[in-house]
Amino acid sequence: GAVVSQHPSRVICKSGTSVKIECRSLDFQATTMFWYRQFPKKSLMLMATSNEGSKATYEQGVEKDKFLINHASLTLSTLTVTSAHPEDSSFYICSARTGNWVNEQFFGPGTRLTVL
Amino acid sequence: AQSVAQPEDQVNVAEGNPLTVKCTYSVSGNPYLFWYVQYPNRGLQFLLKYITGDNLVKGSYGFEAEFNKSQTSFHLKKPSALVSDSALYFCAVRDGFSGGYNKLIFGAGTRLAVHP
């Protein structure tokens, strides 16, 4: 299947700093990318959906000014957690889908963010 | 609104025995159903999907799932479980009529434990 990578896999930062997470589709062009947040032993919570070259569509309750999403190319999307706080600590997972919307999404390996 | 229910938090099965992980869904249009598996600290891996056609769908690693429209179910099955199948399994649905980016809605997840 298609491969999606995330970088970094793990990051620890101080409260108040900003953290950028990259999501790349390695062998296909991702017209749509998704960002999820997963709490321990919980399901995935969709944060936002982005199409290349367009503004991201955020889910209700997700602060767009805190979680900045950029989808500048068909193979790269970035999530920036601005002014991170300990409650932002979580496992962030991206996924990507190509073309036809009935296609399955391919998920990245996730990024573990710990804010001290 | 579309939703997915995975009624069991955990399923325990002995190695070599058949396994079933249950999933029921609710959508307003035709359902597009997916199963994903997640290993610890990893992203989700695609197992199989139902879009249309045969109700019995075969997927990766010997897994299969049966779409039952009258019972609105899409249970995941495997004839003979392996210890290595132990992981967290997510059922997901996309509503064919939802329009937009047709986001996936995930169930809460079911932890499968296969004992030697």
XYZ file of N, CA and C in Angstrom:
696
model
N 0.814 -1.201 0.000
C 0.000 0.000 0.000
C 0.851 1.256 0.000
N 0.190 2.406 -0.098
C 0.892 3.672 -0.124
C 1.507 3.978 1.237
N 2.577 4.742 1.232
C 3.328 5.031 2.448
C 3.196 6.499 2.815
N 2.893 6.720 4.087
C 2.827 8.074 4.632
C 3.817 8.159 5.794
N 4.632 9.177 5.786
C 5.604 9.332 6.872
C 5.271 10.563 7.700
N 5.721 10.546 8.926
C 5.569 11.698 9.818
C 6.907 11.980 10.479
N 7.162 13.276 10.654
C 8.389 13.668 11.324
C 8.130 14.884 12.196
N 8.572 14.881 13.438
C 9.318 13.793 14.093
C 8.374 12.712 14.613
N 8.930 11.611 15.054
C 8.105 10.553 15.634
C 7.795 10.857 17.097
N 8.693 11.622 17.701
C 8.504 11.952 19.115
C 9.125 13.324 19.353
N 8.440 14.163 20.111
C 8.981 15.482 20.426
C 8.569 15.871 21.830
N 9.538 16.430 22.541
C 9.298 16.957 23.882
C 9.648 18.431 23.852
N 8.739 19.271 24.316
C 9.004 20.702 24.268
C 8.529 21.370 25.547
N 8.989 22.590 25.729
C 8.583 23.362 26.901
C 7.267 24.071 26.621
N 6.517 24.311 27.659
C 5.258 25.020 27.531
C 5.494 26.409 26.937
N 4.663 26.790 25.988
C 4.780 28.099 25.370
C 5.500 28.096 24.031
N 6.172 27.024 23.715
C 6.869 26.941 22.429
C 5.939 26.381 21.366
N 6.361 26.519 20.103
C 5.590 25.985 18.982
C 6.287 24.769 18.412
N 5.496 23.837 17.964
C 6.027 22.580 17.432
C 5.413 22.319 16.069
N 6.272 21.972 15.103
C 5.782 21.662 13.766
C 5.933 20.167 13.502
N 4.872 19.569 12.991
C 4.870 18.144 12.626
C 4.629 18.051 11.128
N 5.465 17.270 10.454
C 5.332 17.109 9.012
C 4.694 15.769 8.658
N 3.903 15.785 7.623
C 3.271 14.577 7.110
C 3.521 14.523 5.612
N 4.119 13.445 5.156
C 4.461 13.319 3.744
C 3.911 12.031 3.155
N 3.347 12.148 1.964
C 2.988 10.959 1.202
C 4.180 10.643 0.304
N 4.745 9.457 0.462
C 6.029 9.162 -0.163
C 5.921 8.656 -1.600
N 4.856 7.977 -1.920
C 4.797 7.377 -3.252
C 3.475 7.632 -3.954
N 2.763 8.661 -3.515
C 1.536 9.024 -4.216
C 1.230 10.485 -3.921
N 0.376 11.058 -4.734
C -0.013 12.441 -4.542
C -1.296 12.491 -3.718
N -1.202 13.158 -2.599
C -2.313 13.205 -1.655
C -3.130 14.467 -1.882
N -4.266 14.320 -2.508
C -5.110 15.487 -2.735
C -5.758 15.963 -1.440
N -5.955 15.047 -0.527
C -6.565 15.394 0.751
C -5.751 14.777 1.887
N -5.498 15.575 2.898
C -4.815 15.072 4.081
C -5.645 15.390 5.319
N -5.544 14.532 6.297
C -6.321 14.653 7.520
C -5.373 14.651 8.713
N -5.743 15.380 9.752
C -4.990 15.360 11.009
C -5.913 14.886 12.127
N -5.418 13.900 12.878
C -6.159 13.328 13.985
C -5.361 13.481 15.271
N -6.123 13.418 16.355
C -5.500 13.407 17.671
C -6.042 12.181 18.394
N -5.165 11.464 19.063
C -5.582 10.269 19.757
C -5.112 10.319 21.200
N -6.051 10.235 22.119
C -5.727 10.185 23.533
C -5.515 8.721 23.922
N -4.828 8.474 25.051
C -4.541 7.095 25.445
C -5.790 6.227 25.512
N -5.717 5.079 24.864
C -6.788 4.091 24.868
C -8.099 4.677 24.341
N -7.990 5.658 23.468
C -9.184 6.277 22.899
C -9.136 6.213 21.382
N -10.264 6.514 20.779
C -10.322 6.510 19.327
C -9.682 7.767 18.753
N -9.647 7.837 17.454
C -9.068 8.988 16.774
C -10.100 10.108 16.696
N -9.662 11.316 16.983
C -10.523 12.480 16.866
C -10.031 13.310 15.679
N -10.870 13.456 14.686
C -10.483 14.252 13.525
C -10.379 15.712 13.928
N -9.228 16.315 13.612
C -9.023 17.731 13.931
C -9.365 18.603 12.728
N -8.842 18.216 11.571
C -9.036 19.058 10.389
C -8.762 18.262 9.133
N -9.311 18.774 8.048
C -9.141 18.195 6.721
C -8.575 19.279 5.815
N -7.593 18.905 5.019
C -7.045 19.919 4.117
C -6.854 19.376 2.724
N -7.156 20.215 1.762
C -6.872 19.924 0.369
C -5.700 20.788 -0.068
N -4.887 20.252 -0.931
C -3.704 20.970 -1.396
C -4.094 22.321 -1.977
N -3.443 23.357 -1.456
C -3.666 24.694 -1.962
C -4.868 25.409 -1.375
N -5.603 24.738 -0.500
C -6.783 25.355 0.107
C -6.607 25.481 1.613
N -7.452 26.308 2.196
C -7.438 26.413 3.655
C -8.027 25.141 4.259
N -7.515 24.768 5.416
C -8.011 23.570 6.088
C -9.415 23.787 6.632
N -10.167 22.709 6.677
C -11.487 22.722 7.293
C -11.373 22.088 8.662
N -11.645 22.874 9.692
C -11.463 22.395 11.063
C -12.764 21.829 11.621
N -12.623 20.826 12.440
C -13.779 20.258 13.117
C -14.201 21.183 14.263
N -15.440 21.050 14.627
C -15.988 21.878 15.689
C -15.195 21.677 16.974
N -14.836 22.774 17.609
C -14.108 22.711 18.870
C -12.599 22.727 18.720
N -12.095 22.659 17.508
C -10.652 22.699 17.280
C -10.252 24.130 16.940
N -9.312 24.665 17.697
C -8.904 26.052 17.511
C -7.967 26.176 16.311
N -8.419 26.855 15.280
C -7.611 26.969 14.071
C -6.367 27.831 14.275
N -6.431 28.754 15.219
C -5.263 29.602 15.463
C -4.214 28.890 16.304
N -4.624 27.824 16.968
C -3.677 27.081 17.786
C -3.062 25.931 16.985
N -3.859 25.323 16.162
C -3.398 24.191 15.350
C -3.391 24.642 13.887
N -2.238 25.154 13.471
C -2.104 25.686 12.119
C -1.766 24.567 11.145
N -2.541 24.482 10.086
C -2.330 23.431 9.099
C -2.035 24.051 7.756
N -0.968 23.558 7.145
C -0.570 24.006 5.823
C -0.432 22.801 4.910
N -1.030 22.884 3.747
C -0.967 21.778 2.779
C -0.450 22.370 1.476
N 0.848 22.653 1.474
C 1.448 23.439 0.400
C 1.667 22.657 -0.885
N 1.775 21.348 -0.777
C 2.007 20.550 -1.977
C 1.215 19.262 -1.898
N 1.228 18.497 -2.966
C 0.469 17.250 -3.003
C 1.131 16.134 -2.208
N 2.296 16.407 -1.640
C 2.966 15.371 -0.855
C 3.315 15.812 0.556
N 2.940 17.022 0.937
C 3.343 17.523 2.246
C 2.247 18.348 2.905
N 1.973 17.994 4.161
C 1.122 18.822 5.004
C 1.816 18.985 6.345
N 1.667 20.150 6.941
C 2.275 20.384 8.243
C 1.224 20.827 9.250
N 1.413 20.378 10.483
C 0.590 20.800 11.611
C 1.505 21.501 12.592
N 1.207 22.746 12.905
C 1.987 23.483 13.880
C 1.134 23.734 15.110
N 1.594 23.223 16.235
C 0.922 23.471 17.506
C 1.562 24.717 18.089
N 0.826 25.799 18.132
C 1.391 27.065 18.584
C 1.189 27.224 20.093
N 2.182 27.835 20.729
C 2.121 28.087 22.171
C 1.595 26.855 22.908
N 2.343 25.785 22.764
C 1.896 24.495 23.303
C 1.794 24.517 24.828
N 0.808 23.803 25.320
C 0.617 23.647 26.759
C 0.537 22.159 27.085
N 0.729 21.800 28.343
C 0.701 20.368 28.698
C -0.546 19.630 28.227
N -1.674 20.320 28.181
C -2.911 19.650 27.734
C -2.904 19.329 26.241
N -1.927 19.879 25.520
C -1.777 19.554 24.096
C -0.994 18.258 23.896
N -0.434 17.743 24.973
C 0.307 16.484 24.879
C -0.631 15.390 24.377
N -0.191 14.697 23.339
C -1.067 13.694 22.727
C -0.305 12.971 21.630
N -0.996 12.050 20.996
C -0.469 11.333 19.839
C -1.181 11.900 18.622
N -0.430 12.510 17.717
C -1.013 13.138 16.540
C -0.727 12.263 15.323
N -1.777 11.962 14.590
C -1.659 11.083 13.428
C -2.205 11.792 12.194
N -1.460 11.715 11.109
C -1.969 12.262 9.854
C -2.352 11.113 8.933
N -3.200 11.410 7.988
C -3.511 10.439 6.953
C -3.662 11.165 5.628
N -3.566 10.410 4.569
C -3.630 11.002 3.239
C -4.471 10.128 2.327
N -5.125 10.783 1.415
C -5.967 10.081 0.462
C -5.725 10.682 -0.912
N -5.774 9.837 -1.915
C -5.571 10.335 -3.264
C -6.869 10.307 -4.048
N -7.025 11.257 -4.901
C -8.095 11.321 -5.889
C -9.472 10.965 -5.406
N -9.938 9.811 -5.865
C -11.307 9.370 -5.654
C -11.640 9.270 -4.168
N -12.709 9.888 -3.754
C -13.017 9.954 -2.325
C -13.459 8.631 -1.749
N -13.701 7.622 -2.572
C -14.032 6.308 -2.003
C -12.776 5.536 -1.635
N -11.635 6.083 -1.989
C -10.394 5.398 -1.662
C -10.125 5.417 -0.163
N -9.376 4.404 0.283
C -9.026 4.373 1.690
C -7.984 5.434 2.002
N -7.925 5.807 3.266
C -6.904 6.720 3.728
C -5.705 5.900 4.198
N -4.524 6.444 3.969
C -3.296 5.819 4.444
C -2.742 6.671 5.576
N -2.387 6.010 6.665
C -2.029 6.728 7.873
C -0.518 6.763 8.096
N -0.080 7.876 8.655
C 1.295 7.974 9.084
C 1.493 7.237 10.399
N 2.735 7.084 10.844
C 3.036 6.332 12.054
C 2.734 7.092 13.345
N 2.416 8.381 13.226
C 2.070 9.145 14.409
C 3.247 9.892 15.009
N 2.926 10.954 15.730
C 3.922 11.756 16.445
C 3.476 11.915 17.888
N 4.337 11.513 18.790
C 4.038 11.646 20.210
C 4.557 12.997 20.693
N 3.648 13.881 21.079
C 4.024 15.212 21.569
C 3.861 15.243 23.083
N 4.922 15.633 23.762
C 4.887 15.819 25.205
C 5.296 17.249 25.511
N 4.397 17.983 26.160
C 4.675 19.372 26.522
C 4.907 19.441 28.022
N 6.057 19.925 28.395
C 6.424 19.946 29.817
C 5.921 21.208 30.514
N -26.947 11.784 11.356
C -25.481 11.825 11.427
C -24.932 10.403 11.413
N -23.772 10.269 10.801
C -23.189 8.934 10.732
C -22.474 8.585 12.019
N -22.462 7.318 12.376
C -21.806 6.859 13.593
C -21.395 5.408 13.444
N -20.457 5.021 14.291
C -19.963 3.651 14.311
C -19.916 3.181 15.754
N -20.344 1.962 15.987
C -20.305 1.400 17.332
C -19.502 0.108 17.337
N -18.562 0.043 18.234
C -17.830 -1.198 18.482
C -18.163 -1.575 19.921
N -19.072 -2.525 20.104
C -19.636 -2.767 21.436
C -18.677 -3.383 22.442
N -17.595 -3.949 21.964
C -16.665 -4.631 22.882
C -15.378 -3.825 23.027
N -15.016 -3.511 24.270
C -13.739 -2.836 24.499
C -12.587 -3.788 24.229
N -12.775 -5.055 24.598
C -11.712 -6.041 24.434
C -12.309 -7.391 24.064
N -11.589 -8.075 23.209
C -11.944 -9.442 22.816
C -10.753 -10.333 23.122
N -11.004 -11.410 23.826
C -9.947 -12.371 24.156
C -10.210 -13.675 23.412
N -9.176 -14.209 22.801
C -9.335 -15.452 22.052
C -8.037 -16.251 22.147
N -8.176 -17.551 22.133
C -6.998 -18.422 22.159
C -6.423 -18.565 20.759
N -5.104 -18.659 20.689
C -4.446 -18.835 19.394
C -4.999 -20.064 18.687
N -5.281 -19.897 17.403
C -5.817 -20.996 16.619
C -7.335 -21.019 16.538
N -7.984 -20.316 17.435
C -9.448 -20.228 17.403
C -9.901 -19.116 16.478
N -11.137 -19.207 15.991
C -11.649 -18.107 15.161
C -11.920 -16.867 16.017
N -11.801 -15.711 15.388
C -12.073 -14.468 16.108
C -13.091 -13.628 15.357
N -13.855 -12.854 16.116
C -14.804 -11.890 15.553
C -14.707 -10.609 16.345
N -14.572 -9.502 15.638
C -14.612 -8.175 16.245
C -15.819 -7.460 15.645
N -16.732 -7.037 16.510
C -18.020 -6.538 16.038
C -18.009 -5.043 15.720
N -18.840 -4.697 14.729
C -18.993 -3.296 14.334
C -20.390 -3.100 13.770
N -21.086 -2.088 14.234
C -22.348 -1.686 13.628
C -22.261 -0.215 13.269
N -23.055 0.198 12.304
C -22.924 1.558 11.783
C -24.289 2.187 11.585
N -24.261 3.498 11.407
C -25.471 4.239 11.080
C -25.095 5.346 10.115
N -25.690 5.319 8.929
C -25.461 6.369 7.934
C -26.786 6.693 7.247
N -26.830 7.832 6.592
C -28.060 8.226 5.911
C -28.099 7.723 4.476
N -26.932 7.470 3.909
C -26.873 6.978 2.539
C -26.229 5.612 2.484
N -25.614 5.312 1.373
C -24.889 4.048 1.259
C -23.615 4.093 2.091
N -23.364 3.041 2.863
C -22.170 3.060 3.713
C -20.916 2.631 2.964
N -19.829 3.284 3.296
C -18.503 2.853 2.853
C -17.749 2.501 4.130
N -17.396 1.246 4.281
C -16.924 0.717 5.566
C -15.486 0.257 5.481
N -14.752 0.486 6.552
C -13.326 0.197 6.585
C -12.958 -0.441 7.929
N -11.937 -1.276 7.897
C -11.301 -1.761 9.114
C -9.822 -1.399 9.073
N -9.343 -0.892 10.224
C -7.933 -0.566 10.393
C -7.418 -1.245 11.659
N -6.112 -1.514 11.688
C -5.481 -2.087 12.872
C -4.363 -1.151 13.327
N -4.210 -1.035 14.641
C -3.154 -0.172 15.184
C -2.332 -0.958 16.197
N -1.024 -0.984 15.962
C -0.107 -1.581 16.913
C 0.415 -0.485 17.831
N 0.925 -0.819 19.010
C 1.322 0.196 20.001
C 2.236 1.271 19.418
N 1.883 2.534 19.700
C 2.668 3.696 19.277
C 2.884 3.745 17.755
N 1.943 3.229 17.034
C 2.035 3.265 15.577
C 0.758 3.874 14.989
N 0.832 4.253 13.734
C -0.357 4.715 13.036
C -1.251 3.557 12.668
N -2.313 3.842 11.967
C -3.271 2.813 11.588
C -2.880 2.163 10.269
N -3.077 0.865 10.204
C -2.842 0.146 8.960
C -4.175 -0.318 8.395
N -4.353 -0.113 7.099
C -5.577 -0.501 6.425
C -5.666 -2.018 6.313
N -6.832 -2.579 6.652
C -7.049 -4.026 6.531
C -7.938 -4.359 5.344
N -9.095 -3.701 5.272
C -10.028 -4.003 4.197
C -11.115 -2.944 4.149
N -11.870 -2.965 3.044
C -12.963 -2.009 2.889
C -14.103 -2.651 2.133
N -15.298 -2.128 2.389
C -16.484 -2.475 1.606
C -17.012 -1.193 0.966
N -17.098 -1.242 -0.367
C -17.680 -0.112 -1.100
C -18.976 -0.561 -1.765
N -18.875 -1.643 -2.502
C -20.030 -2.226 -3.160
C -19.661 -3.638 -3.571
N -20.655 -4.406 -4.042
C -20.330 -5.737 -4.529
C -20.565 -6.819 -3.497
N -19.727 -7.834 -3.495
C -19.876 -8.974 -2.594
C -19.885 -8.542 -1.137
N -20.779 -9.150 -0.386
C -20.886 -8.784 1.025
C -19.694 -9.268 1.840
N -19.039 -10.324 1.397
C -17.874 -10.835 2.098
C -16.619 -10.240 1.467
N -15.895 -9.492 2.279
C -14.707 -8.801 1.796
C -13.469 -9.440 2.416
N -12.512 -9.758 1.597
C -11.261 -10.324 2.109
C -10.191 -9.246 2.121
N -9.372 -9.275 3.185
C -8.371 -8.243 3.330
C -6.996 -8.797 3.657
N -6.202 -7.952 4.287
C -4.818 -8.305 4.599
C -4.747 -9.269 5.775
N -3.628 -10.027 5.838
C -3.287 -10.883 6.969
C -4.354 -11.944 7.272
N -5.148 -12.330 6.290
C -6.141 -13.369 6.488
C -7.455 -12.898 7.081
N -7.593 -11.604 7.270
C -8.845 -11.066 7.803
C -9.896 -10.938 6.711
N -11.139 -11.023 7.144
C -12.263 -10.786 6.253
C -13.377 -10.128 7.054
N -14.315 -9.535 6.354
C -15.442 -8.897 7.027
C -16.686 -9.103 6.178
N -17.813 -9.206 6.879
C -19.068 -9.425 6.176
C -19.998 -8.244 6.356
N -20.393 -7.653 5.250
C -21.339 -6.547 5.258
C -22.749 -7.109 5.340
N -23.505 -6.675 6.339
C -24.883 -7.114 6.498
C -25.772 -5.884 6.566
N -26.444 -5.604 5.470
C -27.208 -4.365 5.379
C -28.404 -4.374 6.331
N -29.080 -5.489 6.460
C -30.275 -5.536 7.305
C -29.926 -5.346 8.777
N -28.760 -5.821 9.182
C -28.321 -5.658 10.567
C -27.381 -4.477 10.739
N -27.123 -3.756 9.674
C -26.185 -2.614 9.665
C -24.903 -2.972 10.408
N -24.349 -4.109 10.016
C -23.129 -4.572 10.682
C -22.018 -4.832 9.671
N -20.803 -4.820 10.178
C -19.611 -5.077 9.349
C -18.562 -5.703 10.274
N -18.845 -6.926 10.697
C -17.974 -7.602 11.671
C -16.696 -8.116 11.022
N -15.607 -7.960 11.729
C -14.295 -8.434 11.261
C -14.073 -9.858 11.765
N -13.565 -10.706 10.892
C -13.389 -12.105 11.276
C -12.062 -12.649 10.766
N -11.618 -13.717 11.449
C -10.440 -14.453 10.987
C -10.620 -15.892 11.456
N -10.407 -16.867 10.581
C -10.669 -18.268 10.930
C -9.763 -18.806 12.038
N -8.520 -18.342 12.076
C -7.567 -18.884 13.039
C -6.667 -17.753 13.536
N -6.827 -17.385 14.789
C -6.109 -16.222 15.336
C -4.644 -16.549 15.628
N -3.814 -15.535 15.463
C -2.398 -15.615 15.808
C -2.100 -14.654 16.950
N -1.084 -14.997 17.753
C -0.686 -14.085 18.837
C -0.325 -12.710 18.264
N 0.261 -12.711 17.092
C 0.675 -11.448 16.460
C -0.500 -10.600 15.993
N -1.709 -11.150 16.031
C -2.897 -10.354 15.683
C -3.313 -9.441 16.838
N -2.726 -9.628 17.995
C -3.071 -8.804 19.155
C -2.763 -7.341 18.849
N -3.787 -6.519 18.917
C -3.646 -5.098 18.552
C -4.984 -4.408 18.806
N -5.035 -3.141 18.423
C -6.259 -2.350 18.552
C -6.899 -2.232 17.170
N -8.156 -2.578 17.071
C -8.848 -2.603 15.783
C -9.932 -1.534 15.751
N -9.932 -0.790 14.648
C -10.906 0.280 14.471
C -11.766 0.013 13.242
N -13.074 0.155 13.439
C -14.018 0.149 12.336
C -14.318 1.605 11.985
N -14.499 1.904 10.709
C -14.774 3.276 10.302
C -15.800 3.280 9.175
N -16.562 4.346 9.106
C -17.586 4.474 8.077
C -17.518 5.844 7.436
N -17.800 5.860 6.167
C -17.940 7.125 5.449
C -19.296 7.095 4.768
N -20.042 8.177 4.910
C -21.368 8.267 4.332
C -21.256 8.708 2.884
N -21.816 7.923 1.989
C -21.720 8.262 0.574
C -22.428 9.538 0.211
N -23.330 10.013 1.089
C -24.073 11.227 0.784
C -23.586 12.438 1.563
N -22.491 12.277 2.299
C -22.115 13.375 3.186
C -21.491 14.531 2.435
N -21.045 14.286 1.236
C -20.470 15.370 0.451
C -19.167 15.865 1.031
N -18.744 17.035 0.599
C -17.515 17.603 1.136
C -16.336 16.679 0.949
N -15.568 16.523 1.990
C -14.386 15.693 1.900
C -14.640 14.263 2.360
N -15.909 13.936 2.674
C -16.280 12.574 3.024
C -15.370 11.996 4.088
N -15.365 12.615 5.222
C -14.469 12.196 6.287
C -14.901 10.872 6.879
N -13.918 10.151 7.406
C -14.165 8.891 8.074
C -14.574 9.141 9.518
N -15.530 8.371 9.974
C -15.901 8.386 11.382
C -15.460 7.051 11.975
N -14.688 7.101 13.047
C -14.129 5.893 13.646
C -14.937 5.437 14.852
N -14.983 4.115 15.033
C -15.493 3.566 16.268
C -14.486 3.764 17.386
N -14.865 3.363 18.578
C -14.022 3.582 19.759
C -12.826 2.648 19.799
N -12.861 1.608 18.999
C -11.757 0.664 18.966
C -12.027 -0.545 19.853
N -11.520 -1.682 19.442
C -11.613 -2.932 20.206
C -10.222 -3.525 20.321
N -9.832 -3.785 21.538
C -8.518 -4.387 21.746
C -8.647 -5.900 21.645
N -7.904 -6.472 20.738
C -7.888 -7.923 20.553
C -6.665 -8.500 21.247
N -6.911 -9.459 22.133
C -5.818 -10.144 22.831
C -5.881 -11.622 22.472
N -4.852 -12.115 21.813
C -4.778 -13.524 21.441
C -3.771 -14.198 22.359
N -4.238 -15.194 23.072
C -3.395 -15.875 24.054
C -2.843 -17.173 23.487
N -1.564 -17.458 23.782
C -0.946 -18.685 23.269
C -1.626 -19.933 23.840
